[in-house]
DNA sequence: GTTTTAATTGAGATATAATCTCATTAGTGA
DNA sequence: TCACTAATGAGATTATATCTCAATTAAAAC
């Protein structure tokens, strides 16, 4: 079960870091195939999961949207634009102790939480006035 | 575009209310087909979305899992057991003003948020000691 | 009650996201 | 250089959800 360093895994990691903004598996795949058309979709998915398990990147499962892969691994929150479906980082303190505010945990053991804000990003918002 | 009351829509609404605990579309479908084997899957999906739009039920999109349909329409938070994949209501005050804590919204207009706790439910937890 | 109408349905095709199978390829330790 | 087996590529498969379209049917009009 020793892991091997493969060209493909390096390409996937590189792509996630390069794309930065919470790329989907499909975006990573399309980005890689520009230069390396022979990589298989399954290989991209496999390595995204592997790199995620290894802690090199972080998988962010999104409500109502495809999984994203984040080059930033620390805990933080996200916002999704309902127009363009892009994911944005949210500038808010992480509430590590949030589960402790649950009044009656009923025997549930909590291991974490996700917060996803819904809204519309400035680029998609017709009412958005940029600061002048 | 006037809505009609159909037998099928009534069955879907009834099933969501009966199943209660955040049923998936598939669970609703399977529940209905026990007594009405002729209903189509597409009809179930269509009516779940319709009833959701009408405010009769509420669609809860889950990170990494199928959409759930909730007979409780008020804002509240959920927890997902990573073992059995069931969704539980969480007994915590709803933070309607949470988006206001975002330090730099960068022109984003927020319309809401979802919090989903991760963890293991007492039924799946081998370490769980029920209160004696 | 009958006719008209268009909203809704059923059946199956399609779309999307992700995983699995398996023969082949290629890292890596010996 | 060789042997071992992890990893890959290609495509099938699974899961979730939506779409198409002819047939049905709820409900308004007569």
Coordinates of N, CA, C and O in Angstrom, one line a residue, chain B:
Chain B
X1 N -50.9 28.7 -16.6 CA -50.0 28.3 -15.5 C -50.7 28.0 -14.2 O -50.0 27.9 -13.1
X2 N -52.0 27.9 -14.2 CA -52.7 27.6 -13.0 C -52.4 26.2 -12.5 O -52.4 25.3 -13.3
X3 N -52.1 26.1 -11.2 CA -51.8 24.8 -10.7 C -53.1 24.0 -10.5 O -54.1 24.5 -10.2
X4 N -52.9 22.7 -10.8 CA -54.0 21.8 -10.6 C -53.7 20.8 -9.4 O -52.6 20.5 -9.2
X5 N -54.7 20.4 -8.7 CA -54.5 19.5 -7.6 C -54.6 18.1 -8.2 O -55.6 17.6 -8.7
X6 N -53.5 17.4 -8.1 CA -53.5 16.0 -8.7 C -53.3 15.0 -7.5 O -52.8 15.4 -6.5
X7 N -53.8 13.8 -7.8 CA -53.6 12.8 -6.8 C -52.2 12.6 -6.5 O -51.8 12.5 -5.3
X8 N -51.3 12.6 -7.5 CA -49.9 12.4 -7.3 C -49.2 13.4 -6.4 O -48.4 13.1 -5.5
X9 N -49.6 14.7 -6.6 CA -49.0 15.7 -5.7 C -49.4 15.5 -4.3 O -48.6 15.7 -3.4
X10 N -50.7 15.1 -4.1 CA -51.2 14.9 -2.7 C -50.4 13.7 -2.1 O -50.0 13.7 -0.9
X11 N -50.1 12.7 -2.9 CA -49.4 11.5 -2.4 C -48.0 11.9 -2.0 O -47.5 11.4 -1.0
X12 N -47.3 12.8 -2.8 CA -46.0 13.2 -2.5 C -45.9 14.0 -1.2 O -45.1 13.7 -0.3
X13 N -46.9 14.9 -1.1 CA -46.9 15.7 0.2 C -47.2 14.9 1.4 O -46.5 15.0 2.4
X14 N -48.1 13.9 1.2 CA -48.4 13.0 2.3 C -47.2 12.2 2.7 O -46.9 12.0 3.9
X15 N -46.5 11.7 1.7 CA -45.3 10.9 2.0 C -44.2 11.7 2.8 O -43.6 11.2 3.7
X16 N -44.0 12.9 2.3 CA -43.0 13.7 3.0 C -43.4 14.0 4.5 O -42.5 13.9 5.4
X17 N -44.6 14.2 4.7 CA -45.1 14.5 6.1 C -45.0 13.2 6.9 O -44.7 13.2 8.1
X18 N -45.3 12.1 6.3 CA -45.3 10.8 7.0 C -43.9 10.3 7.3 O -43.6 9.9 8.4
X19 N -43.0 10.4 6.3 CA -41.7 10.0 6.5 C -40.9 10.9 7.5 O -40.0 10.5 8.1
X20 N -41.4 12.2 7.5 CA -40.8 13.1 8.4 C -39.3 13.4 8.3 O -38.9 14.4 7.9
X21 N -38.5 12.4 8.7 CA -37.1 12.7 8.9 C -36.3 12.9 7.7 O -35.4 12.1 7.3
X22 N -36.5 14.0 6.9 CA -35.6 14.4 5.9 C -35.4 13.4 4.8 O -34.3 12.9 4.6
X23 N -36.5 12.9 4.3 CA -36.5 11.9 3.3 C -35.8 12.3 2.0 O -36.0 13.5 1.6
X24 N -35.2 11.4 1.3 CA -34.6 11.7 0.0 C -35.8 11.5 -1.0 O -36.8 10.8 -0.7
X25 N -35.6 12.0 -2.3 CA -36.6 11.8 -3.3 C -36.8 10.3 -3.5 O -37.9 9.8 -3.7
X26 N -35.7 9.5 -3.5 CA -35.8 8.1 -3.7 C -36.7 7.4 -2.6 O -37.5 6.5 -2.8
X27 N -36.5 7.9 -1.3 CA -37.2 7.3 -0.2 C -38.7 7.7 -0.4 O -39.6 6.8 -0.1
X28 N -39.0 8.9 -0.8 CA -40.4 9.3 -1.0 C -41.0 8.4 -2.1 O -42.1 7.9 -2.0
X29 N -40.2 8.3 -3.2 CA -40.7 7.4 -4.3 C -41.0 6.0 -3.9 O -42.1 5.5 -4.2
X30 N -40.1 5.4 -3.2 CA -40.3 4.0 -2.7 C -41.4 3.9 -1.8 O -42.2 2.9 -1.8
X31 N -41.6 4.9 -0.9 CA -42.7 4.9 0.0 C -44.1 4.9 -0.7 O -45.0 4.2 -0.4
X32 N -44.2 5.8 -1.8 CA -45.4 5.9 -2.5 C -45.7 4.6 -3.3 O -46.9 4.2 -3.4
X33 N -44.7 4.1 -3.9 CA -44.9 2.9 -4.8 C -45.4 1.7 -4.1 O -45.9 0.8 -4.7
X34 N -45.2 1.7 -2.8 CA -45.8 0.5 -2.0 C -47.3 0.4 -2.2 O -47.8 -0.7 -2.4
X35 N -48.0 1.5 -2.3 CA -49.4 1.5 -2.5 C -49.8 1.9 -3.9 O -50.9 1.6 -4.3
X36 N -49.0 2.7 -4.5 CA -49.3 3.2 -5.9 C -48.1 3.0 -6.8 O -47.4 3.9 -7.1
X37 N -48.0 1.7 -7.3 CA -46.8 1.3 -8.0 C -46.7 2.1 -9.4 O -45.6 1.9 -10.0
X38 N -47.7 2.8 -9.8 CA -47.7 3.3 -11.1 C -47.2 4.8 -11.2 O -47.0 5.3 -12.3
X39 N -46.9 5.4 -10.1 CA -46.3 6.7 -10.1 C -44.9 6.7 -10.7 O -44.2 5.8 -10.5
X40 N -44.6 7.8 -11.5 CA -43.3 7.8 -12.1 C -42.4 8.6 -11.2 O -42.7 9.5 -10.5
X41 N -41.1 8.2 -11.3 CA -40.1 8.9 -10.6 C -40.0 10.4 -10.9 O -39.9 11.2 -10.0
X42 N -40.1 10.7 -12.2 CA -40.1 12.1 -12.6 C -41.2 12.9 -11.9 O -41.1 14.1 -11.6
X43 N -42.4 12.3 -11.8 CA -43.5 12.9 -11.1 C -43.2 13.2 -9.7 O -43.6 14.3 -9.1
X44 N -42.5 12.3 -9.0 CA -42.1 12.6 -7.6 C -41.2 13.7 -7.5 O -41.4 14.7 -6.8
X45 N -40.1 13.7 -8.4 CA -39.2 14.8 -8.4 C -39.9 16.2 -8.7 O -39.6 17.2 -8.0
X46 N -40.7 16.1 -9.7 CA -41.4 17.4 -10.1 C -42.2 17.9 -9.0 O -42.2 19.1 -8.7
X47 N -43.0 17.1 -8.3 CA -43.8 17.5 -7.2 C -43.1 17.9 -6.0 O -43.5 18.8 -5.3
X48 N -41.9 17.3 -5.7 CA -41.1 17.7 -4.6 C -40.6 19.1 -4.9 O -40.7 20.0 -3.9
X49 N -40.2 19.4 -6.1 CA -39.8 20.8 -6.4 C -40.9 21.8 -6.4 O -40.8 22.9 -5.9
X50 N -42.1 21.3 -6.9 CA -43.2 22.2 -6.9 C -43.7 22.5 -5.5 O -44.0 23.7 -5.1
X51 N -43.8 21.5 -4.6 CA -44.3 21.7 -3.3 C -43.3 22.6 -2.5 O -43.7 23.4 -1.7
X52 N -42.0 22.4 -2.9 CA -41.0 23.2 -2.3 C -41.2 24.7 -2.7 O -41.1 25.6 -1.8
X53 N -41.4 24.9 -4.0 CA -41.6 26.3 -4.4 C -42.9 26.9 -3.8 O -43.0 28.1 -3.6
X54 N -43.9 26.1 -3.6 CA -45.2 26.5 -3.0 C -45.0 26.8 -1.5 O -45.9 27.3 -0.9
X55 N -43.9 26.3 -0.9 CA -43.7 26.5 0.5 C -44.4 25.5 1.4 O -44.5 25.6 2.6
X56 N -44.9 24.4 0.8 CA -45.5 23.3 1.6 C -44.5 22.5 2.3 O -44.8 21.9 3.3
X57 N -43.4 22.3 1.6 CA -42.3 21.5 2.2 C -41.0 22.3 1.9 O -41.1 23.4 1.3
X58 N -39.9 21.8 2.5 CA -38.7 22.6 2.2 C -37.5 21.6 1.8 O -37.3 20.6 2.4
X59 N -36.9 22.0 0.6 CA -35.8 21.2 0.1 C -34.6 21.6 0.9 O -34.3 22.8 1.1
X60 N -33.8 20.6 1.3 CA -32.6 20.8 2.1 C -31.5 20.2 1.2 O -31.4 18.9 1.2
X61 N -30.7 21.0 0.6 CA -29.5 20.4 -0.1 C -28.4 20.1 0.8 O -28.0 21.0 1.6
X62 N -27.9 18.9 0.7 CA -26.9 18.4 1.7 C -25.5 18.3 1.0 O -25.4 17.7 -0.1
X63 N -24.5 18.8 1.7 CA -23.1 18.6 1.2 C -22.8 17.1 1.1 O -22.9 16.4 2.1
X64 N -22.5 16.6 -0.1 CA -22.0 15.2 -0.2 C -23.1 14.2 -0.1 O -22.8 13.0 0.1
X65 N -24.4 14.6 -0.2 CA -25.5 13.6 -0.1 C -26.7 14.1 -0.9 O -26.7 15.3 -1.3
X66 N -27.6 13.3 -1.2 CA -28.8 13.6 -1.9 C -29.7 14.7 -1.2 O -29.6 14.8 0.0
X67 N -30.4 15.4 -2.0 CA -31.3 16.4 -1.4 C -32.3 15.8 -0.5 O -32.8 14.7 -0.8
X68 N -32.7 16.5 0.5 CA -33.7 16.0 1.5 C -34.9 16.9 1.4 O -34.8 18.0 1.1
X69 N -36.0 16.3 1.8 CA -37.3 17.1 1.8 C -37.8 17.1 3.2 O -38.1 16.0 3.8
X70 N -38.1 18.3 3.7 CA -38.4 18.5 5.1 C -39.8 18.9 5.2 O -40.2 19.9 4.6
X71 N -40.6 18.3 6.1 CA -41.9 18.7 6.3 C -41.9 20.0 7.2 O -42.9 20.7 7.3
X72 N -40.8 20.2 7.9 CA -40.7 21.4 8.7 C -40.0 22.5 7.9 O -38.9 22.3 7.4
X73 N -40.7 23.6 7.7 CA -40.2 24.7 6.8 C -39.5 25.8 7.4 O -38.9 26.6 6.8
X74 N -39.4 25.9 8.8 CA -38.7 27.0 9.4 C -37.2 26.8 9.3 O -36.7 25.7 9.1
X75 N -36.5 27.9 9.5 CA -35.0 27.8 9.4 C -34.5 27.1 10.6 O -34.8 27.4 11.8
X76 N -33.7 26.1 10.4 CA -33.0 25.4 11.5 C -31.8 24.6 10.9 O -31.7 24.5 9.7
X77 N -31.0 24.1 11.8 CA -29.8 23.5 11.3 C -29.9 21.9 11.4 O -30.7 21.4 12.1
X78 N -28.9 21.3 10.7 CA -29.0 19.9 10.6 C -27.6 19.2 10.9 O -26.6 19.9 10.8
X79 N -27.7 18.0 11.2 CA -26.5 17.2 11.4 C -26.6 15.9 10.6 O -27.7 15.3 10.5
X80 N -25.5 15.5 10.0 CA -25.5 14.3 9.2 C -24.6 13.3 9.8 O -23.5 13.6 10.1
X81 N -25.1 12.1 9.9 CA -24.3 11.0 10.4 C -23.5 10.4 9.3 O -24.1 10.0 8.3
X82 N -22.2 10.3 9.4 CA -21.4 9.9 8.3 C -21.4 8.4 8.1 O -21.0 7.8 7.1
X83 N -22.0 7.7 9.1 CA -22.2 6.2 9.0 C -23.5 5.9 8.2 O -23.4 5.3 7.2
X84 N -24.6 6.3 8.7 CA -25.9 5.9 8.1 C -26.5 7.0 7.2 O -27.5 6.7 6.5
X85 N -25.8 8.1 7.1 CA -26.2 9.2 6.2 C -27.6 9.8 6.5 O -28.1 10.4 5.6
X86 N -28.1 9.5 7.7 CA -29.3 10.2 8.0 C -29.1 11.6 8.5 O -28.0 11.9 9.0
X87 N -30.2 12.4 8.4 CA -30.1 13.8 8.8 C -30.9 14.0 10.0 O -32.0 13.5 10.1
X88 N -30.3 14.8 11.0 CA -31.0 15.0 12.2 C -31.2 16.5 12.4 O -30.3 17.3 12.0
X89 N -32.3 16.9 13.1 CA -32.4 18.3 13.4 C -31.5 18.6 14.6 O -31.3 17.8 15.5
X90 N -31.0 19.8 14.6 CA -30.1 20.3 15.6 C -30.8 21.3 16.5 O -31.4 22.2 16.0
X91 N -30.7 21.1 17.8 CA -31.4 22.0 18.7 C -30.5 23.2 19.1 O -29.8 23.2 20.1
X92 N -30.5 24.2 18.2 CA -29.6 25.4 18.4 C -30.4 26.6 17.8 O -31.1 26.4 16.8
X93 N -30.2 27.7 18.5 CA -30.9 28.9 18.0 C -30.4 29.3 16.6 O -29.2 29.2 16.3
X94 N -31.4 29.7 15.7 CA -31.0 30.1 14.4 C -30.4 31.4 14.4 O -30.9 32.4 15.0
X95 N -29.2 31.6 13.7 CA -28.5 32.9 13.7 C -28.9 33.6 12.4 O -28.1 33.6 11.4
X96 N -30.0 34.3 12.4 CA -30.5 35.0 11.3 C -29.5 36.1 10.8 O -29.5 36.4 9.6
X97 N -28.8 36.6 11.7 CA -27.9 37.7 11.4 C -26.4 37.3 11.1 O -25.5 38.1 11.1
X98 N -26.2 36.0 10.9 CA -24.9 35.5 10.8 C -24.0 36.2 9.7 O -22.9 36.5 9.9
X99 N -24.7 36.5 8.6 CA -23.9 37.1 7.4 C -23.4 38.5 7.8 O -22.4 38.9 7.2
X100 N -24.0 39.1 8.8 CA -23.5 40.4 9.3 C -22.2 40.3 10.0 O -21.5 41.4 10.2
X101 N -21.8 39.1 10.4 CA -20.5 39.0 11.0 C -19.3 38.9 10.0 O -18.2 38.8 10.4
X102 N -19.7 38.8 8.7 CA -18.6 38.7 7.7 C -17.9 40.1 7.7 O -18.5 41.1 7.5
X103 N -16.6 40.0 7.8 CA -15.8 41.2 7.9 C -15.8 42.0 6.6 O -16.0 43.2 6.6
X104 N -15.5 41.3 5.5 CA -15.4 42.1 4.3 C -16.2 41.3 3.2 O -15.8 40.4 2.6
X105 N -17.5 41.7 3.0 CA -18.4 41.0 2.1 C -18.0 41.2 0.7 O -18.6 40.5 -0.2
X106 N -17.2 42.1 0.3 CA -16.7 42.4 -1.0 C -17.8 42.5 -2.1 O -17.7 41.9 -3.2
X107 N -18.9 43.1 -1.7 CA -19.9 43.3 -2.7 C -20.9 42.2 -2.9 O -21.9 42.2 -3.6
X108 N -20.7 41.1 -2.1 CA -21.5 39.9 -2.2 C -22.8 40.3 -1.4 O -22.8 40.9 -0.4
X109 N -24.0 39.9 -2.0 CA -25.3 40.1 -1.3 C -25.7 38.7 -0.8 O -26.0 37.8 -1.6
X110 N -25.9 38.6 0.5 CA -26.2 37.3 1.1 C -27.7 37.2 1.3 O -28.4 38.1 1.7
X111 N -28.2 36.0 0.9 CA -29.6 35.7 1.0 C -29.9 34.6 2.1 O -31.1 34.4 2.4
X112 N -28.9 34.1 2.6 CA -29.2 33.0 3.6 C -27.9 32.2 3.8 O -26.9 32.5 3.3
X113 N -28.1 31.2 4.7 CA -26.9 30.3 4.9 C -27.4 28.9 5.4 O -28.6 28.8 5.8
X114 N -26.5 28.0 5.2 CA -26.8 26.6 5.7 C -25.7 26.2 6.6 O -24.5 26.4 6.3
X115 N -26.1 25.5 7.7 CA -25.0 24.9 8.6 C -25.4 23.4 8.7 O -26.5 23.1 8.9
X116 N -24.4 22.6 8.4 CA -24.6 21.2 8.5 C -23.4 20.7 9.4 O -22.3 20.8 9.0
X117 N -23.8 20.1 10.5 CA -22.8 19.5 11.4 C -22.5 18.1 10.9 O -23.4 17.4 10.3
X118 N -21.2 17.7 11.1 CA -20.8 16.3 10.8 C -20.6 15.5 12.1 O -20.3 16.1 13.1
X119 N -20.9 14.3 12.0 CA -20.7 13.5 13.2 C -21.2 12.1 13.1 O -21.5 11.6 12.0
X120 N -21.4 11.4 14.2 CA -21.9 10.1 14.2 C -23.1 10.0 15.2 O -23.0 10.6 16.3
X121 N -24.1 9.4 14.8 CA -25.4 9.4 15.6 C -25.2 8.3 16.6 O -24.4 7.3 16.5
X122 N -26.0 8.4 17.7 CA -25.9 7.3 18.8 C -26.1 5.9 18.3 O -25.4 5.0 18.8
X123 N -27.0 5.7 17.3 CA -27.2 4.4 16.9 C -26.0 3.8 16.1 O -25.9 2.5 16.1
X124 N -25.2 4.6 15.5 CA -24.1 4.1 14.7 C -22.8 4.1 15.5 O -21.8 3.5 15.2
X125 N -22.8 4.8 16.7 CA -21.6 5.0 17.5 C -21.3 3.9 18.4 O -22.1 3.6 19.3
X126 N -20.3 3.1 18.2 CA -20.0 2.0 19.0 C -19.6 2.4 20.5 O -19.8 1.7 21.4
X127 N -19.1 3.7 20.6 CA -18.7 4.2 21.9 C -19.9 4.8 22.7 O -19.7 5.2 23.8
X128 N -21.0 4.8 22.0 CA -22.1 5.5 22.7 C -22.7 4.7 23.9 O -23.1 3.6 23.7
X129 N -22.7 5.3 25.0 CA -23.3 4.7 26.2 C -24.6 5.4 26.5 O -24.7 6.6 26.8
X130 N -25.7 4.7 26.3 CA -27.0 5.3 26.6 C -27.1 5.6 28.1 O -26.6 4.8 28.9
X131 N -27.8 6.7 28.4 CA -28.0 7.0 29.8 C -28.7 5.9 30.5 O -29.8 5.5 30.1
X132 N -28.2 5.4 31.7 CA -28.9 4.3 32.4 C -29.6 4.9 33.6 O -29.7 6.1 33.8

